[in-house]
Amino acid sequence: MELASSSAQSLILHPLAQALVAGILSWLSVTLGAAFIFTRREFSRKAMDCLLGAAGGMMLGAAFLGLLQPAMEMAGHMGRLGFIPVVFGLMLGAAFLLLLDRALPHLHLVQGTTEGISTRWRRSVLLVTAMALHHIPEGLAIGVGYGAAAAENAMLGNIESLGMSTALVLTVSIMLQNLPEGMVVSTALRAEGYTAKKSFFYGMLSGVTAPIGAVPGALAAGVTAGILPVALAFAAGAMIYVVFEEVIPEANASGNGNAASVSCICGVCLVMALTTLLG
């Protein structure tokens, strides 16, 4: 019995299990956001832009406060050269999303433009792939957060650490930002003529990449403590790329740029508050 209890506890505390659970929670928040389509057929464009702006702000806050700041602290032993692995990881993460952006067919909803390789996919599929693209770096960030926390625990020899607090902040921030993103995709599909049930289903499906991305993120961060700053910065670079390539342009495309910008700042402030309260 004691052996079974010990095995169960080790599984619960394993960073892969933690990352997978957090990724699934992130997916559930997308699902909850998509479920709002059952309450009404459409939402005002200004409201949607504000929600997108807030989501972008939370992504930026999580990237800088939850990923880059710990990365710089971990690389502090390198002295003045500590920025090198962080900058390398940041650029590598952005390059990874740039390649995905160029390869994966997807649709910019408000702008009405498509990117990626040429395809005959329907607009609805392109929209879902666009939102799925958003959730890949989020899943990576969650996985890297828990993998880094576990590695830091091993180095410090304790369970409670700054790393675990960072992982929790990332999880809560990403869950909050996924609510409006789920609303956006289901509402857009409803406007395309889909039923509420189909709009909800595809909206839910768009978030499946979060738990999928969480596992390799945790694995990468858990390989060796030496690459933790690079892994954290990689996830941050991917998230920042998505914000400036996808989220902010979409939020500003309908003439609601001022409201979206204020919402973006509010999103950053919310992550700052979470960092303080959960840290």
PDB file of C-alpha atoms in Angstrom:
ATOM      1  CA  MET A   1       0.000   0.000   0.000  1.00  0.00           C
ATOM      2  CA  GLU A   2       2.791   2.391   0.891  1.00  0.00           C
ATOM      3  CA  LEU A   3       4.533   1.643  -2.421  1.00  0.00           C
ATOM      4  CA  ALA A   4       1.315   2.304  -4.377  1.00  0.00           C
ATOM      5  CA  SER A   5       0.737   5.522  -2.443  1.00  0.00           C
ATOM      6  CA  SER A   6       4.301   6.661  -3.099  1.00  0.00           C
ATOM      7  CA  SER A   7       3.963   5.884  -6.830  1.00  0.00           C
ATOM      8  CA  ALA A   8       0.687   7.806  -7.047  1.00  0.00           C
ATOM      9  CA  GLN A   9       2.219  10.786  -5.261  1.00  0.00           C
ATOM     10  CA  SER A  10       5.262  10.806  -7.529  1.00  0.00           C
ATOM     11  CA  LEU A  11       2.969  10.722 -10.582  1.00  0.00           C
ATOM     12  CA  ILE A  12       0.944  13.655  -9.263  1.00  0.00           C
ATOM     13  CA  LEU A  13       4.119  15.636  -8.571  1.00  0.00           C
ATOM     14  CA  HIS A  14       5.763  14.714 -11.878  1.00  0.00           C
ATOM     15  CA  PRO A  15       6.173  17.830 -14.047  1.00  0.00           C
ATOM     16  CA  LEU A  16       4.777  16.058 -17.108  1.00  0.00           C
ATOM     17  CA  ALA A  17       1.576  15.225 -15.236  1.00  0.00           C
ATOM     18  CA  GLN A  18       1.341  18.759 -13.844  1.00  0.00           C
ATOM     19  CA  ALA A  19       1.914  20.299 -17.264  1.00  0.00           C
ATOM     20  CA  LEU A  20      -0.642  18.021 -18.903  1.00  0.00           C
ATOM     21  CA  VAL A  21      -3.287  18.841 -16.275  1.00  0.00           C
ATOM     22  CA  ALA A  22      -2.568  22.570 -16.619  1.00  0.00           C
ATOM     23  CA  GLY A  23      -2.770  22.255 -20.418  1.00  0.00           C
ATOM     24  CA  ILE A  24      -6.122  20.501 -20.148  1.00  0.00           C
ATOM     25  CA  LEU A  25      -7.376  23.257 -17.825  1.00  0.00           C
ATOM     26  CA  SER A  26      -6.269  25.780 -20.440  1.00  0.00           C
ATOM     27  CA  TRP A  27      -8.231  23.855 -23.064  1.00  0.00           C
ATOM     28  CA  LEU A  28     -11.274  23.796 -20.775  1.00  0.00           C
ATOM     29  CA  SER A  29     -11.100  27.592 -20.477  1.00  0.00           C
ATOM     30  CA  VAL A  30     -11.205  27.831 -24.299  1.00  0.00           C
ATOM     31  CA  THR A  31     -14.198  25.488 -24.207  1.00  0.00           C
ATOM     32  CA  LEU A  32     -15.942  27.646 -21.606  1.00  0.00           C
ATOM     33  CA  GLY A  33     -15.356  30.746 -23.713  1.00  0.00           C
ATOM     34  CA  ALA A  34     -16.730  28.997 -26.793  1.00  0.00           C
ATOM     35  CA  ALA A  35     -19.835  27.985 -24.797  1.00  0.00           C
ATOM     36  CA  PHE A  36     -20.886  31.647 -24.555  1.00  0.00           C
ATOM     37  CA  ILE A  37     -22.230  31.230 -28.086  1.00  0.00           C
ATOM     38  CA  PHE A  38     -25.223  29.456 -26.529  1.00  0.00           C
ATOM     39  CA  THR A  39     -26.162  32.646 -24.635  1.00  0.00           C
ATOM     40  CA  ARG A  40     -26.410  34.897 -27.693  1.00  0.00           C
ATOM     41  CA  ARG A  41     -25.743  34.728 -31.415  1.00  0.00           C
ATOM     42  CA  GLU A  42     -23.227  37.576 -31.600  1.00  0.00           C
ATOM     43  CA  PHE A  43     -21.342  40.127 -29.526  1.00  0.00           C
ATOM     44  CA  SER A  44     -20.446  43.694 -30.455  1.00  0.00           C
ATOM     45  CA  ARG A  45     -17.248  44.111 -32.438  1.00  0.00           C
ATOM     46  CA  LYS A  46     -15.933  46.616 -29.900  1.00  0.00           C
ATOM     47  CA  ALA A  47     -16.467  44.161 -27.067  1.00  0.00           C
ATOM     48  CA  MET A  48     -14.652  41.438 -28.978  1.00  0.00           C
ATOM     49  CA  ASP A  49     -11.751  43.783 -29.772  1.00  0.00           C
ATOM     50  CA  CYS A  50     -11.470  44.740 -26.106  1.00  0.00           C
ATOM     51  CA  LEU A  51     -11.436  41.087 -25.115  1.00  0.00           C
ATOM     52  CA  LEU A  52      -8.743  40.356 -27.696  1.00  0.00           C
ATOM     53  CA  GLY A  53      -6.729  43.331 -26.439  1.00  0.00           C
ATOM     54  CA  ALA A  54      -7.006  42.080 -22.863  1.00  0.00           C
ATOM     55  CA  ALA A  55      -5.949  38.590 -23.969  1.00  0.00           C
ATOM     56  CA  GLY A  56      -2.932  40.071 -25.757  1.00  0.00           C
ATOM     57  CA  GLY A  57      -1.999  42.048 -22.647  1.00  0.00           C
ATOM     58  CA  MET A  58      -2.175  38.938 -20.488  1.00  0.00           C
ATOM     59  CA  MET A  59       0.009  37.059 -22.972  1.00  0.00           C
ATOM     60  CA  LEU A  60       2.602  39.865 -22.863  1.00  0.00           C
ATOM     61  CA  GLY A  61       2.468  40.026 -19.072  1.00  0.00           C
ATOM     62  CA  ALA A  62       2.892  36.267 -18.788  1.00  0.00           C
ATOM     63  CA  ALA A  63       5.757  36.307 -21.293  1.00  0.00           C
ATOM     64  CA  PHE A  64       7.722  39.056 -19.539  1.00  0.00           C
ATOM     65  CA  LEU A  65       6.876  38.441 -15.883  1.00  0.00           C
ATOM     66  CA  GLY A  66       6.354  34.680 -15.954  1.00  0.00           C
ATOM     67  CA  LEU A  67       9.039  33.648 -18.436  1.00  0.00           C
ATOM     68  CA  LEU A  68      11.661  36.277 -19.282  1.00  0.00           C
ATOM     69  CA  GLN A  69      12.161  37.610 -15.766  1.00  0.00           C
ATOM     70  CA  PRO A  70      12.826  34.127 -14.291  1.00  0.00           C
ATOM     71  CA  ALA A  71      15.035  33.343 -17.287  1.00  0.00           C
ATOM     72  CA  MET A  72      17.199  36.393 -16.587  1.00  0.00           C
ATOM     73  CA  GLU A  73      17.409  35.458 -12.910  1.00  0.00           C
ATOM     74  CA  MET A  74      18.494  31.890 -13.756  1.00  0.00           C
ATOM     75  CA  ALA A  75      21.152  33.204 -16.128  1.00  0.00           C
ATOM     76  CA  GLY A  76      22.425  35.634 -13.494  1.00  0.00           C
ATOM     77  CA  HIS A  77      25.442  33.415 -12.704  1.00  0.00           C
ATOM     78  CA  MET A  78      26.861  34.386 -16.117  1.00  0.00           C
ATOM     79  CA  GLY A  79      27.229  37.983 -15.014  1.00  0.00           C
ATOM     80  CA  ARG A  80      27.003  40.580 -17.727  1.00  0.00           C
ATOM     81  CA  LEU A  81      26.739  37.873 -20.377  1.00  0.00           C
ATOM     82  CA  GLY A  82      23.583  36.444 -18.794  1.00  0.00           C
ATOM     83  CA  PHE A  83      21.440  38.021 -21.473  1.00  0.00           C
ATOM     84  CA  ILE A  84      22.952  35.834 -24.218  1.00  0.00           C
ATOM     85  CA  PRO A  85      21.029  32.564 -23.570  1.00  0.00           C
ATOM     86  CA  VAL A  86      17.847  34.554 -22.936  1.00  0.00           C
ATOM     87  CA  VAL A  87      18.135  36.518 -26.176  1.00  0.00           C
ATOM     88  CA  PHE A  88      19.012  33.311 -28.045  1.00  0.00           C
ATOM     89  CA  GLY A  89      15.935  31.518 -26.681  1.00  0.00           C
ATOM     90  CA  LEU A  90      13.722  34.533 -27.371  1.00  0.00           C
ATOM     91  CA  MET A  91      14.774  34.737 -31.012  1.00  0.00           C
ATOM     92  CA  LEU A  92      14.544  30.957 -31.406  1.00  0.00           C
ATOM     93  CA  GLY A  93      10.947  30.946 -30.094  1.00  0.00           C
ATOM     94  CA  ALA A  94       9.961  33.758 -32.431  1.00  0.00           C
ATOM     95  CA  ALA A  95      11.599  31.967 -35.368  1.00  0.00           C
ATOM     96  CA  PHE A  96       9.713  28.767 -34.509  1.00  0.00           C
ATOM     97  CA  LEU A  97       6.360  30.583 -34.614  1.00  0.00           C
ATOM     98  CA  LEU A  98       7.400  32.411 -37.779  1.00  0.00           C
ATOM     99  CA  LEU A  99       7.967  29.068 -39.499  1.00  0.00           C
ATOM    100  CA  LEU A 100       4.627  27.740 -38.248  1.00  0.00           C
ATOM    101  CA  ASP A 101       2.946  30.941 -39.385  1.00  0.00           C
ATOM    102  CA  ARG A 102       4.412  30.541 -42.866  1.00  0.00           C
ATOM    103  CA  ALA A 103       3.608  26.819 -43.118  1.00  0.00           C
ATOM    104  CA  LEU A 104       0.221  26.370 -41.397  1.00  0.00           C
ATOM    105  CA  PRO A 105      -2.739  27.678 -43.451  1.00  0.00           C
ATOM    106  CA  HIS A 106      -4.825  30.052 -41.314  1.00  0.00           C
ATOM    107  CA  LEU A 107      -7.150  33.016 -41.576  1.00  0.00           C
ATOM    108  CA  HIS A 108      -6.873  36.524 -40.156  1.00  0.00           C
ATOM    109  CA  LEU A 109     -10.515  36.966 -39.227  1.00  0.00           C
ATOM    110  CA  VAL A 110     -11.158  40.719 -39.291  1.00  0.00           C
ATOM    111  CA  GLN A 111      -8.571  41.508 -41.964  1.00  0.00           C
ATOM    112  CA  GLY A 112      -9.910  38.651 -44.103  1.00  0.00           C
ATOM    113  CA  THR A 113      -6.449  37.588 -45.272  1.00  0.00           C
ATOM    114  CA  THR A 114      -5.001  34.074 -45.288  1.00  0.00           C
ATOM    115  CA  GLU A 115      -1.445  32.977 -44.600  1.00  0.00           C
ATOM    116  CA  GLY A 116       0.509  29.763 -44.855  1.00  0.00           C
ATOM    117  CA  ILE A 117       0.838  27.324 -47.738  1.00  0.00           C
ATOM    118  CA  SER A 118      -1.831  27.417 -50.423  1.00  0.00           C
ATOM    119  CA  THR A 119      -4.862  25.294 -49.594  1.00  0.00           C
ATOM    120  CA  ARG A 120      -8.528  24.779 -50.437  1.00  0.00           C
ATOM    121  CA  TRP A 121      -9.553  24.525 -46.806  1.00  0.00           C
ATOM    122  CA  ARG A 122     -12.831  26.237 -45.890  1.00  0.00           C
ATOM    123  CA  ARG A 123     -12.800  29.546 -44.040  1.00  0.00           C
ATOM    124  CA  SER A 124     -14.023  27.844 -40.879  1.00  0.00           C
ATOM    125  CA  VAL A 125     -11.090  25.410 -40.880  1.00  0.00           C
ATOM    126  CA  LEU A 126      -8.643  28.240 -41.530  1.00  0.00           C
ATOM    127  CA  LEU A 127     -10.102  30.178 -38.606  1.00  0.00           C
ATOM    128  CA  VAL A 128      -9.790  27.200 -36.270  1.00  0.00           C
ATOM    129  CA  THR A 129      -6.163  26.636 -37.332  1.00  0.00           C
ATOM    130  CA  ALA A 130      -5.452  30.329 -36.665  1.00  0.00           C
ATOM    131  CA  MET A 131      -6.681  30.020 -33.094  1.00  0.00           C
ATOM    132  CA  ALA A 132      -4.932  26.664 -32.676  1.00  0.00           C
ATOM    133  CA  LEU A 133      -1.732  28.448 -33.684  1.00  0.00           C
ATOM    134  CA  HIS A 134      -2.337  30.881 -30.795  1.00  0.00           C
ATOM    135  CA  HIS A 135      -2.508  28.078 -28.260  1.00  0.00           C
ATOM    136  CA  ILE A 136       0.708  26.286 -29.241  1.00  0.00           C
ATOM    137  CA  PRO A 137       3.039  28.783 -27.471  1.00  0.00           C
ATOM    138  CA  GLU A 138       0.639  28.904 -24.525  1.00  0.00           C
ATOM    139  CA  GLY A 139       0.948  25.142 -24.098  1.00  0.00           C
ATOM    140  CA  LEU A 140       4.720  25.378 -24.454  1.00  0.00           C
ATOM    141  CA  ALA A 141       4.826  28.123 -21.819  1.00  0.00           C
ATOM    142  CA  ILE A 142       2.798  26.041 -19.372  1.00  0.00           C
ATOM    143  CA  GLY A 143       4.967  22.974 -19.942  1.00  0.00           C
ATOM    144  CA  VAL A 144       8.211  24.919 -19.638  1.00  0.00           C
ATOM    145  CA  GLY A 145       6.913  26.559 -16.460  1.00  0.00           C
ATOM    146  CA  TYR A 146       6.276  23.256 -14.692  1.00  0.00           C
ATOM    147  CA  GLY A 147       9.422  21.653 -16.089  1.00  0.00           C
ATOM    148  CA  ALA A 148      11.483  24.612 -14.855  1.00  0.00           C
ATOM    149  CA  ALA A 149       9.796  24.465 -11.453  1.00  0.00           C
ATOM    150  CA  ALA A 150      10.668  20.779 -11.084  1.00  0.00           C
ATOM    151  CA  ALA A 151      14.272  21.366 -12.133  1.00  0.00           C
ATOM    152  CA  GLU A 152      14.584  24.269  -9.718  1.00  0.00           C
ATOM    153  CA  ASN A 153      13.107  22.149  -6.931  1.00  0.00           C
ATOM    154  CA  ALA A 154      15.739  19.500  -7.600  1.00  0.00           C
ATOM    155  CA  MET A 155      18.511  22.077  -7.454  1.00  0.00           C
ATOM    156  CA  LEU A 156      17.184  23.700  -4.275  1.00  0.00           C
ATOM    157  CA  GLY A 157      16.148  20.468  -2.621  1.00  0.00           C
ATOM    158  CA  ASN A 158      12.662  21.645  -1.686  1.00  0.00           C
ATOM    159  CA  ILE A 159       9.115  21.596  -3.041  1.00  0.00           C
ATOM    160  CA  GLU A 160       7.970  25.163  -2.493  1.00  0.00           C
ATOM    161  CA  SER A 161       9.882  27.470  -4.812  1.00  0.00           C
ATOM    162  CA  LEU A 162       9.593  30.586  -6.874  1.00  0.00           C
ATOM    163  CA  GLY A 163       9.451  28.316  -9.930  1.00  0.00           C
ATOM    164  CA  MET A 164       6.185  26.688  -8.889  1.00  0.00           C
ATOM    165  CA  SER A 165       4.651  30.091  -8.206  1.00  0.00           C
ATOM    166  CA  THR A 166       5.697  31.157 -11.699  1.00  0.00           C
ATOM    167  CA  ALA A 167       4.107  28.039 -13.196  1.00  0.00           C
ATOM    168  CA  LEU A 168       0.850  28.754 -11.364  1.00  0.00           C
ATOM    169  CA  VAL A 169       0.833  32.381 -12.553  1.00  0.00           C
ATOM    170  CA  LEU A 170       1.342  31.202 -16.127  1.00  0.00           C
ATOM    171  CA  THR A 171      -1.474  28.673 -15.821  1.00  0.00           C
ATOM    172  CA  VAL A 172      -4.005  31.122 -14.355  1.00  0.00           C
ATOM    173  CA  SER A 173      -3.043  33.907 -16.786  1.00  0.00           C
ATOM    174  CA  ILE A 174      -3.374  31.639 -19.817  1.00  0.00           C
ATOM    175  CA  MET A 175      -6.692  30.243 -18.592  1.00  0.00           C
ATOM    176  CA  LEU A 176      -8.071  33.770 -18.231  1.00  0.00           C
ATOM    177  CA  GLN A 177      -6.886  34.899 -21.659  1.00  0.00           C
ATOM    178  CA  ASN A 178      -8.329  31.785 -23.316  1.00  0.00           C
ATOM    179  CA  LEU A 179     -11.882  32.676 -22.306  1.00  0.00           C
ATOM    180  CA  PRO A 180     -12.181  35.584 -24.777  1.00  0.00           C
ATOM    181  CA  GLU A 181     -10.277  33.663 -27.444  1.00  0.00           C
ATOM    182  CA  GLY A 182     -12.825  30.853 -27.254  1.00  0.00           C
ATOM    183  CA  MET A 183     -15.612  33.429 -27.540  1.00  0.00           C
ATOM    184  CA  VAL A 184     -14.015  35.027 -30.585  1.00  0.00           C
ATOM    185  CA  VAL A 185     -13.705  31.835 -32.628  1.00  0.00           C
ATOM    186  CA  SER A 186     -17.191  30.493 -31.818  1.00  0.00           C
ATOM    187  CA  THR A 187     -18.795  33.879 -32.521  1.00  0.00           C
ATOM    188  CA  ALA A 188     -16.953  34.167 -35.832  1.00  0.00           C
ATOM    189  CA  LEU A 189     -18.082  30.708 -36.881  1.00  0.00           C
ATOM    190  CA  ARG A 190     -21.668  31.545 -35.911  1.00  0.00           C
ATOM    191  CA  ALA A 191     -21.461  34.602 -38.148  1.00  0.00           C
ATOM    192  CA  GLU A 192     -20.289  32.314 -40.975  1.00  0.00           C
ATOM    193  CA  GLY A 193     -23.635  30.517 -40.755  1.00  0.00           C
ATOM    194  CA  TYR A 194     -22.738  27.573 -38.539  1.00  0.00           C
ATOM    195  CA  THR A 195     -25.167  26.349 -35.901  1.00  0.00           C
ATOM    196  CA  ALA A 196     -24.460  27.123 -32.254  1.00  0.00           C
ATOM    197  CA  LYS A 197     -23.516  23.490 -31.622  1.00  0.00           C
ATOM    198  CA  LYS A 198     -21.023  23.362 -34.497  1.00  0.00           C
ATOM    199  CA  SER A 199     -19.614  26.778 -33.589  1.00  0.00           C
ATOM    200  CA  PHE A 200     -19.067  25.570 -30.043  1.00  0.00           C
ATOM    201  CA  PHE A 201     -17.508  22.291 -31.187  1.00  0.00           C
ATOM    202  CA  TYR A 202     -14.981  23.939 -33.501  1.00  0.00           C
ATOM    203  CA  GLY A 203     -14.290  26.626 -30.917  1.00  0.00           C
ATOM    204  CA  MET A 204     -13.528  23.907 -28.393  1.00  0.00           C
ATOM    205  CA  LEU A 205     -11.374  22.070 -30.941  1.00  0.00           C
ATOM    206  CA  SER A 206      -9.227  25.170 -31.497  1.00  0.00           C
ATOM    207  CA  GLY A 207      -7.817  24.859 -27.970  1.00  0.00           C
ATOM    208  CA  VAL A 208      -6.607  21.256 -28.210  1.00  0.00           C
ATOM    209  CA  THR A 209      -3.069  22.389 -29.036  1.00  0.00           C
ATOM    210  CA  ALA A 210      -2.596  23.753 -25.490  1.00  0.00           C
ATOM    211  CA  PRO A 211      -2.265  20.364 -23.733  1.00  0.00           C
ATOM    212  CA  ILE A 212      -0.444  18.966 -26.784  1.00  0.00           C
ATOM    213  CA  GLY A 213       2.166  21.725 -26.536  1.00  0.00           C
ATOM    214  CA  ALA A 214       2.495  21.427 -22.753  1.00  0.00           C
ATOM    215  CA  VAL A 215       4.137  17.983 -22.844  1.00  0.00           C
ATOM    216  CA  PRO A 216       7.154  18.803 -25.079  1.00  0.00           C
ATOM    217  CA  GLY A 217       7.531  22.064 -23.158  1.00  0.00           C
ATOM    218  CA  ALA A 218       7.883  20.189 -19.870  1.00  0.00           C
ATOM    219  CA  LEU A 219      10.229  17.646 -21.450  1.00  0.00           C
ATOM    220  CA  ALA A 220      12.486  20.340 -22.888  1.00  0.00           C
ATOM    221  CA  ALA A 221      12.724  22.209 -19.579  1.00  0.00           C
ATOM    222  CA  GLY A 222      13.400  19.016 -17.649  1.00  0.00           C
ATOM    223  CA  VAL A 223      16.342  17.808 -19.761  1.00  0.00           C
ATOM    224  CA  THR A 224      18.989  19.817 -17.948  1.00  0.00           C
ATOM    225  CA  ALA A 225      19.054  22.854 -15.703  1.00  0.00           C
ATOM    226  CA  GLY A 226      21.602  24.476 -18.018  1.00  0.00           C
ATOM    227  CA  ILE A 227      19.056  25.160 -20.764  1.00  0.00           C
ATOM    228  CA  LEU A 228      16.272  26.467 -18.516  1.00  0.00           C
ATOM    229  CA  PRO A 229      16.868  30.143 -19.404  1.00  0.00           C
ATOM    230  CA  VAL A 230      16.787  29.219 -23.096  1.00  0.00           C
ATOM    231  CA  ALA A 231      13.615  27.142 -22.701  1.00  0.00           C
ATOM    232  CA  LEU A 232      11.793  29.873 -20.768  1.00  0.00           C
ATOM    233  CA  ALA A 233      12.845  32.527 -23.278  1.00  0.00           C
ATOM    234  CA  PHE A 234      11.851  30.262 -26.184  1.00  0.00           C
ATOM    235  CA  ALA A 235       8.273  30.062 -24.872  1.00  0.00           C
ATOM    236  CA  ALA A 236       8.253  33.815 -24.277  1.00  0.00           C
ATOM    237  CA  GLY A 237       9.448  34.548 -27.817  1.00  0.00           C
ATOM    238  CA  ALA A 238       6.722  32.340 -29.271  1.00  0.00           C
ATOM    239  CA  MET A 239       4.035  34.072 -27.201  1.00  0.00           C
ATOM    240  CA  ILE A 240       5.263  37.578 -28.026  1.00  0.00           C
ATOM    241  CA  TYR A 241       5.347  36.726 -31.725  1.00  0.00           C
ATOM    242  CA  VAL A 242       1.709  35.604 -31.624  1.00  0.00           C
ATOM    243  CA  VAL A 243       0.635  38.782 -29.834  1.00  0.00           C
ATOM    244  CA  PHE A 244       2.197  41.143 -32.359  1.00  0.00           C
ATOM    245  CA  GLU A 245       1.498  39.036 -35.443  1.00  0.00           C
ATOM    246  CA  GLU A 246      -2.060  37.927 -34.696  1.00  0.00           C
ATOM    247  CA  VAL A 247      -3.762  39.337 -31.598  1.00  0.00           C
ATOM    248  CA  ILE A 248      -2.999  43.062 -31.694  1.00  0.00           C
ATOM    249  CA  PRO A 249      -3.588  43.503 -35.463  1.00  0.00           C
ATOM    250  CA  GLU A 250      -6.941  41.708 -35.149  1.00  0.00           C
ATOM    251  CA  ALA A 251      -7.962  43.840 -32.168  1.00  0.00           C
ATOM    252  CA  ASN A 252      -7.112  47.043 -34.073  1.00  0.00           C
ATOM    253  CA  ALA A 253      -8.545  46.125 -37.484  1.00  0.00           C
ATOM    254  CA  SER A 254     -12.092  47.409 -36.844  1.00  0.00           C
ATOM    255  CA  GLY A 255     -11.278  50.926 -35.669  1.00  0.00           C
ATOM    256  CA  ASN A 256     -11.388  50.143 -31.949  1.00  0.00           C
ATOM    257  CA  GLY A 257      -7.656  50.531 -31.422  1.00  0.00           C
ATOM    258  CA  ASN A 258      -7.865  52.908 -28.444  1.00  0.00           C
ATOM    259  CA  ALA A 259     -10.245  50.679 -26.494  1.00  0.00           C
ATOM    260  CA  ALA A 260      -8.211  47.588 -27.399  1.00  0.00           C
ATOM    261  CA  SER A 261      -4.983  49.277 -26.266  1.00  0.00           C
ATOM    262  CA  VAL A 262      -6.475  50.231 -22.897  1.00  0.00           C
ATOM    263  CA  SER A 263      -7.736  46.656 -22.525  1.00  0.00           C
ATOM    264  CA  CYS A 264      -4.251  45.379 -23.382  1.00  0.00           C
ATOM    265  CA  ILE A 265      -2.739  47.468 -20.581  1.00  0.00           C
ATOM    266  CA  CYS A 266      -5.431  46.195 -18.203  1.00  0.00           C
ATOM    267  CA  GLY A 267      -4.457  42.652 -19.168  1.00  0.00           C
ATOM    268  CA  VAL A 268      -0.820  43.348 -18.283  1.00  0.00           C
ATOM    269  CA  CYS A 269      -1.915  44.846 -14.949  1.00  0.00           C
ATOM    270  CA  LEU A 270      -3.978  41.748 -14.195  1.00  0.00           C
ATOM    271  CA  VAL A 271      -0.962  39.493 -14.692  1.00  0.00           C
ATOM    272  CA  MET A 272       1.115  41.800 -12.494  1.00  0.00           C
ATOM    273  CA  ALA A 273      -1.510  41.437  -9.767  1.00  0.00           C
ATOM    274  CA  LEU A 274      -1.559  37.656 -10.174  1.00  0.00           C
ATOM    275  CA  THR A 275       2.240  37.539 -10.004  1.00  0.00           C
ATOM    276  CA  THR A 276       2.147  39.359  -6.674  1.00  0.00           C
ATOM    277  CA  LEU A 277      -0.796  37.471  -5.188  1.00  0.00           C
ATOM    278  CA  LEU A 278       0.282  33.969  -6.264  1.00  0.00           C
ATOM    279  CA  GLY A 279       4.008  34.592  -5.861  1.00  0.00           C
TER     280      GLY A 279
END
